[in-house]
């Protein structure tokens, strides 16, 4: 796996919808690491603090941090946001890479991609070289013939055939 990277905490700014409709700003930042039940409880507490109506029930998400390229919608479910936040906290990858994969494949597809992680490489050519070496495809072939193998072209073919994908230099299998 890749070097461990400290990722930014995922937070959402939850606002009281009634306050927003009244032209007021009433809300708070909530850390998503606490769990779904605790986040929902904090939202309830925030809504009860609205001075014009302590029975306000509706909220909206106005902002978010630490989700990379993943876009949290105004009315995204807390369960979905929490699941994505948990996934993005994989310290073996940076948030940018993981959020791109979630955007492309959804959370389930992203989890599958991480299971098929191949490593971090500087290029498709180098990935092709390492793959050929690791599977022993040229074992037994004389060195003077091995020198003619075109790793750049093979890397290009690997990129096109869909068996592997690259996100920010990280390579993943697709099956």
C-alpha angles and dihedrals in degrees: 000000000000126000113284113262126196107234126204116256116259114241135169130204107225118194132192106252093209090054091048091051089049090054093253129121112226120157146092145227113260126197110229094207093081098076135257097279094050093046091051090048091052090050090052091049092049091050092050089054092063101116096211096053124009088188094065109136109175126083139176134201110242102174144003141192136201098029097109110207093344110112117220109207126222091250101029113144117257089230092056093046091048092049091051091045090053091050093048090055092071098126093205091074138039119251092243093060095044094045091052090053092048090050090051100043110011123243097297094048090046092052089052091050091053089053088056095050113152102183142264117296134174095232146354088258092057091044088053091049092051092045093052090046094047096049092043094234093156098038110132093021112118114255094240088060094042088059089067095058109115106222092176092058092043090050089051090052091048089054092051100042093065098230091113134030134196128216117177092334094312114119123211135183115236103209 
